[in-house]
PDB file of C-alpha atoms in Angstrom:
ATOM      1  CA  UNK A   1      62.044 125.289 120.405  1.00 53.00           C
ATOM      2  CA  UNK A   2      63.586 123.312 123.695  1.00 52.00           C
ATOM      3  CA  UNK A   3      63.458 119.688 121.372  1.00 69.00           C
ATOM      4  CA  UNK A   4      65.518 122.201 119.086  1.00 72.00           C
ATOM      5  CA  UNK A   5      68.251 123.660 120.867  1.00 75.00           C
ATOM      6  CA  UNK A   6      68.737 120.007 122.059  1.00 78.00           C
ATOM      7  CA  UNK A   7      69.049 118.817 118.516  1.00 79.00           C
ATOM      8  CA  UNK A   8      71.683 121.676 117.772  1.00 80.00           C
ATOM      9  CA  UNK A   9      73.585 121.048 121.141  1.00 83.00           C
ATOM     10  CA  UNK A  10      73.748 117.461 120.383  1.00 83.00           C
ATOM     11  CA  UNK A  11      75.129 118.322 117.353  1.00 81.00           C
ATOM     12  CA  UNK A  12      78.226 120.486 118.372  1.00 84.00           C
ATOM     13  CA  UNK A  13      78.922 118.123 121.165  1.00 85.00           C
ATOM     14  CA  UNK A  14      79.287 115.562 118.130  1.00 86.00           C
ATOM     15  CA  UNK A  15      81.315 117.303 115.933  1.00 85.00           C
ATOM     16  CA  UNK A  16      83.705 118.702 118.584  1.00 86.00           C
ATOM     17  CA  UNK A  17      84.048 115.195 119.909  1.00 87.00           C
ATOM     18  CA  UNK A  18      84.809 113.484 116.428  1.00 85.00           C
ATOM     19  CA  UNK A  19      87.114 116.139 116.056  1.00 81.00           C
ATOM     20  CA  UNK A  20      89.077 115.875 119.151  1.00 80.00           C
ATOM     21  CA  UNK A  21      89.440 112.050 118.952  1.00 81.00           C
ATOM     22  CA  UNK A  22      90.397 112.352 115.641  1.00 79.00           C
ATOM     23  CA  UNK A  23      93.215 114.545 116.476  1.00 77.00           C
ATOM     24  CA  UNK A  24      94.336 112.330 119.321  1.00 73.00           C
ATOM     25  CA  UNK A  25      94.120 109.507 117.533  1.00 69.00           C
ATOM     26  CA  UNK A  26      95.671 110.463 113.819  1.00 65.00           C
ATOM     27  CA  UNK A  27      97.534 113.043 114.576  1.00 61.00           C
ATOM     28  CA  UNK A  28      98.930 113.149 118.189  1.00 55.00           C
ATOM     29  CA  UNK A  29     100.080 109.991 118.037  1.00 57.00           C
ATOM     30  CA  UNK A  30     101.674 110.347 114.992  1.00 56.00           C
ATOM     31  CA  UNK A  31     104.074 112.464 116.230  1.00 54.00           C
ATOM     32  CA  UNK A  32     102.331 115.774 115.943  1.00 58.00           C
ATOM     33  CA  UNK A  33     102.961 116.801 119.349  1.00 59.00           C
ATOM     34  CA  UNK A  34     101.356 120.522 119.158  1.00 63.00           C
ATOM     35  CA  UNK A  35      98.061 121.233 120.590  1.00 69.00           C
ATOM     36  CA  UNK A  36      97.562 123.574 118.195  1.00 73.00           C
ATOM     37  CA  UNK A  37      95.845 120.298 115.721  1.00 73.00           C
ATOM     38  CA  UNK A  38      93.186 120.168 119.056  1.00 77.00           C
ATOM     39  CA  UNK A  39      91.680 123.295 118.058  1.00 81.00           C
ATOM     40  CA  UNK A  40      92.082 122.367 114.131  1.00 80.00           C
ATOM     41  CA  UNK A  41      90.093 119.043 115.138  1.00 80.00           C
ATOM     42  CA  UNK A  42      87.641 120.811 117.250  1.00 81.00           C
ATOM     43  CA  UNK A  43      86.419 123.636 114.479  1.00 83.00           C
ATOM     44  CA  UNK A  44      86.754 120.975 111.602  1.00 84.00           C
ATOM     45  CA  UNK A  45      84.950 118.201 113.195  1.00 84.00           C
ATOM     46  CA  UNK A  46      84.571 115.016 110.959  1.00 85.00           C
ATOM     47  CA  UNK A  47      86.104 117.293 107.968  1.00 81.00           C
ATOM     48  CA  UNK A  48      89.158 117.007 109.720  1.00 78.00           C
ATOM     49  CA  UNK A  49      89.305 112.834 109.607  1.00 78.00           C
ATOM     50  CA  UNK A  50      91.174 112.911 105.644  1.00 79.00           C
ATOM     51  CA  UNK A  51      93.461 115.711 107.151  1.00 72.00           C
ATOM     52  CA  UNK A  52      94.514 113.554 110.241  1.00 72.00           C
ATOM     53  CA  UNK A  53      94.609 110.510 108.209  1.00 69.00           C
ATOM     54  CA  UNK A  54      97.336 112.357 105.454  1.00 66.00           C
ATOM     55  CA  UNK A  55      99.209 113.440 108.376  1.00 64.00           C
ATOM     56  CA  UNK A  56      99.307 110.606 110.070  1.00 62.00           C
ATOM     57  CA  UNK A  57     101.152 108.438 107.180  1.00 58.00           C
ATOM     58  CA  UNK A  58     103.677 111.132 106.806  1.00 62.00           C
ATOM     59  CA  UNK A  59     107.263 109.164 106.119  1.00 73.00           C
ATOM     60  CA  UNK A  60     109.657 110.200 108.619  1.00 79.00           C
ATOM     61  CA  UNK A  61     112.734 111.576 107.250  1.00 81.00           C
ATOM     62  CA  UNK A  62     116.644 110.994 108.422  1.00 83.00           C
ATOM     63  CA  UNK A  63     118.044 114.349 108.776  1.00 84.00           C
ATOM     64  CA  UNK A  64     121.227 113.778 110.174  1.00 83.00           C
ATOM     65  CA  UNK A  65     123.214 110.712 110.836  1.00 84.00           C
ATOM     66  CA  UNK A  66     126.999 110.537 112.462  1.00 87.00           C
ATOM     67  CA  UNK A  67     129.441 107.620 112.020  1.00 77.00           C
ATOM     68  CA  UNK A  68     127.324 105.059 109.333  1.00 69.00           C
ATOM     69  CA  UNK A  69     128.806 101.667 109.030  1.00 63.00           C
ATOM     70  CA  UNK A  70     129.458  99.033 106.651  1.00 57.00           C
ATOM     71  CA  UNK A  71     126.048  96.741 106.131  1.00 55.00           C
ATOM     72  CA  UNK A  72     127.159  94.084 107.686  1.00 53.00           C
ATOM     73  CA  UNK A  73     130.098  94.021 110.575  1.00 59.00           C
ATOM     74  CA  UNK A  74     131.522  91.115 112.479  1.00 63.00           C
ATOM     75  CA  UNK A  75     128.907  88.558 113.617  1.00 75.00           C
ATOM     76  CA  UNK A  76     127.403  89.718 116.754  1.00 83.00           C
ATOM     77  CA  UNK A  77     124.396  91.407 117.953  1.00 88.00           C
ATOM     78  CA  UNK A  78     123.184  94.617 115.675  1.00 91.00           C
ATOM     79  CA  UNK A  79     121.325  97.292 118.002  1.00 92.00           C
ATOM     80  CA  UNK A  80     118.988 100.269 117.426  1.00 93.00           C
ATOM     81  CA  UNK A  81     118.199 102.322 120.741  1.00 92.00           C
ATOM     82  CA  UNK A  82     115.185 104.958 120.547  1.00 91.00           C
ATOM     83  CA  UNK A  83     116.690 108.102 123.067  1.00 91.00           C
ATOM     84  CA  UNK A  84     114.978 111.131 123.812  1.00 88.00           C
ATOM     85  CA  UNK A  85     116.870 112.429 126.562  1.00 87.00           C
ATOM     86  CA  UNK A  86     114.276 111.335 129.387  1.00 83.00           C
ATOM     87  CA  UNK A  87     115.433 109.331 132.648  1.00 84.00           C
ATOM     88  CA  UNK A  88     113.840 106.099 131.707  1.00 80.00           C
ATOM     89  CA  UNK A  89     115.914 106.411 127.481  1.00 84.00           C
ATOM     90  CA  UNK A  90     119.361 106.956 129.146  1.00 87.00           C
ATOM     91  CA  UNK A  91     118.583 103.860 132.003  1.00 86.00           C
ATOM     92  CA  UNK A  92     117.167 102.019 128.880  1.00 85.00           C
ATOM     93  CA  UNK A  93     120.352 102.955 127.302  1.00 89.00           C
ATOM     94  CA  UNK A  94     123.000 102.473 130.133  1.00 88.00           C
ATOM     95  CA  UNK A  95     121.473  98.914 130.990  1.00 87.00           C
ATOM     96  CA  UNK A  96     121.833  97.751 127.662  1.00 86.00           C
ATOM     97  CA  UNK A  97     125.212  98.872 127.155  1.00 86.00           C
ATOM     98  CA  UNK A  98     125.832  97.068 130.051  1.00 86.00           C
ATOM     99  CA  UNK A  99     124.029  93.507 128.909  1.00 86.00           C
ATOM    100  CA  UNK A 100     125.403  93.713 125.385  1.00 85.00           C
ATOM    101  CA  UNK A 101     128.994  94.469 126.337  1.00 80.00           C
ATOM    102  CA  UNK A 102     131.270  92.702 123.852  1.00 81.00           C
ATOM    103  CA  UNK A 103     128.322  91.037 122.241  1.00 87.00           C
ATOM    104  CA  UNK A 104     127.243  93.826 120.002  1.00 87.00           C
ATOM    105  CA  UNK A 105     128.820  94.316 116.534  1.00 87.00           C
ATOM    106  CA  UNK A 106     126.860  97.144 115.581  1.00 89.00           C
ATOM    107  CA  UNK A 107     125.118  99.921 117.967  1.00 92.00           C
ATOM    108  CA  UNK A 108     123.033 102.471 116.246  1.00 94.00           C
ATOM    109  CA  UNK A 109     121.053 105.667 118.465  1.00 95.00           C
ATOM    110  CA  UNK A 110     118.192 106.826 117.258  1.00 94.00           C
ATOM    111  CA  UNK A 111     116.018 110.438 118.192  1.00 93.00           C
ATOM    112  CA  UNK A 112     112.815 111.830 116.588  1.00 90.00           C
ATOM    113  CA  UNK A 113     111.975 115.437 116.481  1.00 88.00           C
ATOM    114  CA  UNK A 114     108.972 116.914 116.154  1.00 83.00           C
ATOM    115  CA  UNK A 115     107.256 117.407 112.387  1.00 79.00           C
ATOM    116  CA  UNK A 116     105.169 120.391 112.939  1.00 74.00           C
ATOM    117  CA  UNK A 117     108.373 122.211 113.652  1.00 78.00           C
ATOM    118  CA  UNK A 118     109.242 124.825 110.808  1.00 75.00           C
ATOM    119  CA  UNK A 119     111.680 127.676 110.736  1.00 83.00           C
ATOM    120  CA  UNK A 120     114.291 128.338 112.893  1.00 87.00           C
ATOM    121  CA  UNK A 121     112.388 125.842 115.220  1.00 86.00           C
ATOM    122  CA  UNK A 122     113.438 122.989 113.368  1.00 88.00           C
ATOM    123  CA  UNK A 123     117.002 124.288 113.356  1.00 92.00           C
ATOM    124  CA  UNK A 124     117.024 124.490 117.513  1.00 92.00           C
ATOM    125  CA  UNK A 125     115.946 121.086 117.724  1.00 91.00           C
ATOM    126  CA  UNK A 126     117.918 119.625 115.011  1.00 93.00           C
ATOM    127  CA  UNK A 127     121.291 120.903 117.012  1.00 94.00           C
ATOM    128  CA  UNK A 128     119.717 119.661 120.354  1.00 94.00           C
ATOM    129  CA  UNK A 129     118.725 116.757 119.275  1.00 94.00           C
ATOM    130  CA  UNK A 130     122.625 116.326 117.705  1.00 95.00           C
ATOM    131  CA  UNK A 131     124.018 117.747 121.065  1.00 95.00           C
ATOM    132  CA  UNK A 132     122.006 115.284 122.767  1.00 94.00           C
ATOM    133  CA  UNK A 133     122.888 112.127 120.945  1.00 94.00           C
ATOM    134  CA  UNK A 134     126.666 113.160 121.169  1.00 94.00           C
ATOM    135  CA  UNK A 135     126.429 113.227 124.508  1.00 95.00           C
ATOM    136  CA  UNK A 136     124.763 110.048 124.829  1.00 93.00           C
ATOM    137  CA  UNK A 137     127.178 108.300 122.189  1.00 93.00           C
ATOM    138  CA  UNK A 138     130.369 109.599 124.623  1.00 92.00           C
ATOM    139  CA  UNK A 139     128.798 107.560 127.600  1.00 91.00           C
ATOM    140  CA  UNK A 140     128.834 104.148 125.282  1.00 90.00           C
ATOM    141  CA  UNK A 141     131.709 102.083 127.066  1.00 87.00           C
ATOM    142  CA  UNK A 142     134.650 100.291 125.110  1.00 83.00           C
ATOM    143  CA  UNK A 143     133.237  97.145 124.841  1.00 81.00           C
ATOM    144  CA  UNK A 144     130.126  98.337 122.402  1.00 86.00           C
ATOM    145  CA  UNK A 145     131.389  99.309 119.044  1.00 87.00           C
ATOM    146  CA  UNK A 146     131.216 103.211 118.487  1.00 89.00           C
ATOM    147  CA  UNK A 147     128.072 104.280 117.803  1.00 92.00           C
ATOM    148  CA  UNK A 148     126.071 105.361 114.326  1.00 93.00           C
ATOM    149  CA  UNK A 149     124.121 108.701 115.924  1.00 95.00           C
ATOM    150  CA  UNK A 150     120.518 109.454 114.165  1.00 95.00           C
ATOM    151  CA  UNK A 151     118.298 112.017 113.828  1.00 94.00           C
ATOM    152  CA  UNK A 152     114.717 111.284 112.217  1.00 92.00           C
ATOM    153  CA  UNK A 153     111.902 113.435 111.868  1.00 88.00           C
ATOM    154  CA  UNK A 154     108.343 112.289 112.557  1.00 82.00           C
ATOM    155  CA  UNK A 155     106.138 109.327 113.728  1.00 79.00           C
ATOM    156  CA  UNK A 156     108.565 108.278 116.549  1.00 83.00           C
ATOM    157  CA  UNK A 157     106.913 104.647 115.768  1.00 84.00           C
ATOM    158  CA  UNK A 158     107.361 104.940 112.218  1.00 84.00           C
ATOM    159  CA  UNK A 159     110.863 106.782 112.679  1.00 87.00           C
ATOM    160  CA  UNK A 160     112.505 103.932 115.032  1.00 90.00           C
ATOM    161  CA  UNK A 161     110.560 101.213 112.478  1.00 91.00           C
ATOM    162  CA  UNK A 162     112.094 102.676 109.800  1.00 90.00           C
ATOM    163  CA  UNK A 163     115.675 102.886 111.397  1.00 91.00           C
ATOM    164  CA  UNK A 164     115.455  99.320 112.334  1.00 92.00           C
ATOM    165  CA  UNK A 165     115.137  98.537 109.198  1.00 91.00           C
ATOM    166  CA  UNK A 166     117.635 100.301 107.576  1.00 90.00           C
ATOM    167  CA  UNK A 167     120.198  99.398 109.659  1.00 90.00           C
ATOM    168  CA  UNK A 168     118.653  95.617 109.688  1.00 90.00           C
ATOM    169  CA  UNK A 169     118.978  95.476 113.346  1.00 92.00           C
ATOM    170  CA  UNK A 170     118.698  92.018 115.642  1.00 92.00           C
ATOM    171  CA  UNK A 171     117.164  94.093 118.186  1.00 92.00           C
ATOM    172  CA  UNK A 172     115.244  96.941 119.111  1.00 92.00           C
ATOM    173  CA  UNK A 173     115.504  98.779 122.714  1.00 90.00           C
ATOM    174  CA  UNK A 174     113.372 101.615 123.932  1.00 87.00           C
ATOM    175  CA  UNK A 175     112.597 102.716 127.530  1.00 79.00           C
ATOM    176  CA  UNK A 176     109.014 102.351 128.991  1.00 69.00           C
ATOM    177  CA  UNK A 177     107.137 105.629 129.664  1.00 60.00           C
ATOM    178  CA  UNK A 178     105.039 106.156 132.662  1.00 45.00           C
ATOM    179  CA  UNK A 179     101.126 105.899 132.090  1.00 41.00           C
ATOM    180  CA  UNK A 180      99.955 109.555 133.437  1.00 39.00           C
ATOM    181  CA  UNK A 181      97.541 111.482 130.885  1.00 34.00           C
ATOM    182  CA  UNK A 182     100.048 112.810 128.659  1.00 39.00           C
ATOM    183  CA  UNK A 183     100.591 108.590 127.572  1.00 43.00           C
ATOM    184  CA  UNK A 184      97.194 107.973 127.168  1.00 37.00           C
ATOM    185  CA  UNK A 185      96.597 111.030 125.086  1.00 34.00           C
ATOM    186  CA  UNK A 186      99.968 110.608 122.957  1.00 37.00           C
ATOM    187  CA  UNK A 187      99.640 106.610 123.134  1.00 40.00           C
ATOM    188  CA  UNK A 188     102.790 104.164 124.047  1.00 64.00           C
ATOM    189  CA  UNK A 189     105.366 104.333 121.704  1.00 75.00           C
ATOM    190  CA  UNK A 190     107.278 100.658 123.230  1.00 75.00           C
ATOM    191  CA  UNK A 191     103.292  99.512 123.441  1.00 75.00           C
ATOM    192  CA  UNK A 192     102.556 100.264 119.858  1.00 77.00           C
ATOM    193  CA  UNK A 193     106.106  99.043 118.920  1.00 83.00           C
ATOM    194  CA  UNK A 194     104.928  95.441 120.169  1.00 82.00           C
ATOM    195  CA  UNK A 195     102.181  95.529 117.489  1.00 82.00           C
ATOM    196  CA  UNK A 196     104.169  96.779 114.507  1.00 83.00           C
ATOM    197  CA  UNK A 197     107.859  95.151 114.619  1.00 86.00           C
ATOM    198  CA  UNK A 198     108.783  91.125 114.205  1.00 87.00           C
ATOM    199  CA  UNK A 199     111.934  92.150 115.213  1.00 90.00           C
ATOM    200  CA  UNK A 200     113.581  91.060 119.061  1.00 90.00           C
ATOM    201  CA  UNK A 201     112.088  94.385 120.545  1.00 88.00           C
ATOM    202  CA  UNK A 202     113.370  95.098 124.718  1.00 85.00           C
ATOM    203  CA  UNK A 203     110.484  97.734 126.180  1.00 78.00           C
ATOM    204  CA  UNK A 204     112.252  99.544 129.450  1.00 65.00           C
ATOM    205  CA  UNK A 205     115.234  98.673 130.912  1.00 49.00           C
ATOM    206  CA  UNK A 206     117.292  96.611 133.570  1.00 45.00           C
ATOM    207  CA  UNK A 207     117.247  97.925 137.123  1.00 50.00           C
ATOM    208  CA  UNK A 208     120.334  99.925 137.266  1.00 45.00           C
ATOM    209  CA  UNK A 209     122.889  99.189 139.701  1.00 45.00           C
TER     210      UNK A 209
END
C-alpha cells in the first residue's frame, strides 16, 4: 500500500511538472502572458504538449499601423525598434535616435500586445498600445525620418521578426530586460532574437547622457 501511494505520488508530481514546463516553455514564451495556461498545463499534463505547441506557432497579426512608407526610401540606414513602454525600450529608443541621426532613411516602431486578450480587453490595449507609440513617435528628433508606428499581436519574437521583414530593415534594436524570475520564466526576447534573425540586431542601448 506505502510502494503504492508512492507510485501514484510520483505520478502527479510527473504530470503536473510536464505540464507546467510545457506551459512555460510553449506557451509563455510565446507571448501568452496569462497565468491562467499554468493551471491549463497543470490539470492537462502531457495532453497539454499539442495544445502549447498550436499556440505557440500562432502568426502574429498587424493590427494597426500609422504613417507606411514607400519600399524603398533614400539610401541610408532602414530601422525597426521593438517598444513596450518600459525604461530600458524608451533608453533603447532615445540612444538610437541619437546614433542614427541623419543616417537613417527609414525608422519604423514596433509594439506587441498580448494574444489571449479578447473582448473589450483587446480594445484597451489596442488604444494604449496606439497612445503609447504616438507618444514615443513625437519624441523622434528631426534628423530621423518620421516614423511608421506598429501594432502587432502575438509572439513578441515572431511579431518584431515578422516586422523586420516586412519593412526589410538593415537593423533591428530592442532594449535588454533585466534577468529577475519573471525573464527566466517568460525567456529573453533580445536573447532569443540573437538565435532567430541574420539581420544587424542592437540588444540594449547606449548609456544615456
Amino acid at each position: 500500500m506505502v510502494t503504492s501511494g508512492w507510485w501514484v505520488l510520483l505520478v502527479a508530481v510527473v504530470w503536473l511538472t510536464i505540464g507546467l514546463l510545457t506551459a512555460a516553455w510553449f506557451v509563455i514564451r510565446a507571448g501568452h502572458r496569462h497565468l491562467s495556461w499554468y493551471l491549463v498545463g497543470a490539470l492537462l499534463g502531457p495532453l497539454f504538449i499539442p495544445i502549447a505547441v498550436e499556440r505557440g506557432r500562432a502568426d502574429p497579426t498587424v493590427t494597426d499601423v500609422a504613417h507606411r512608407p514607400p519600399a524603398r526610401q533614400g539610401t541610408g540606414l532602414r530601422v525597426a525598434i521593438g517598444v513596450d513602454g518600459s525604461p530600458e525600450s524608451d533608453l533603447a529608443l532615445r540612444s538610437t535616435a541619437r546614433i542614427l541621426s541623419r543616417t537613417a532613411s527609414v525608422l519604423v516602431l514596433v509594439t506587441v500586445t498580448n494574444p489571449d486578450l479578447v473582448g473589450e480587453d483587446v480594445s484597451i490595449a489596442q488604444r494604449a498600445a496606439r497612445r503609447m507609440l504616438d507618444e514615443r513617435a513625437r519624441t523622434i528628433p528631426d534628423g530621423l525620418p518620421p516614423p511608421t508606428t506598429e501594432i502587432v499581436r502575438g509572439h513578441p519574437v515572431d511579431a518584431l521578426l515578422a516586422a523586420a521583414e516586412a519593412h526589410d530593415v538593415d537593423l533591428l534594436v530592442v532594449g535588454r530586460h533585466g534577468h529577475g524570475m519573471r525573464d527566466r520564466l517568460l525567456g529573453s526576447v533580445a536573447e532569443e532574437l540573437t538565435r532567430r534573425t541574420s539581420r544587424a540586431l542592437l540588444l540594449g542601448s547606449l548609456p544615456d547622457r
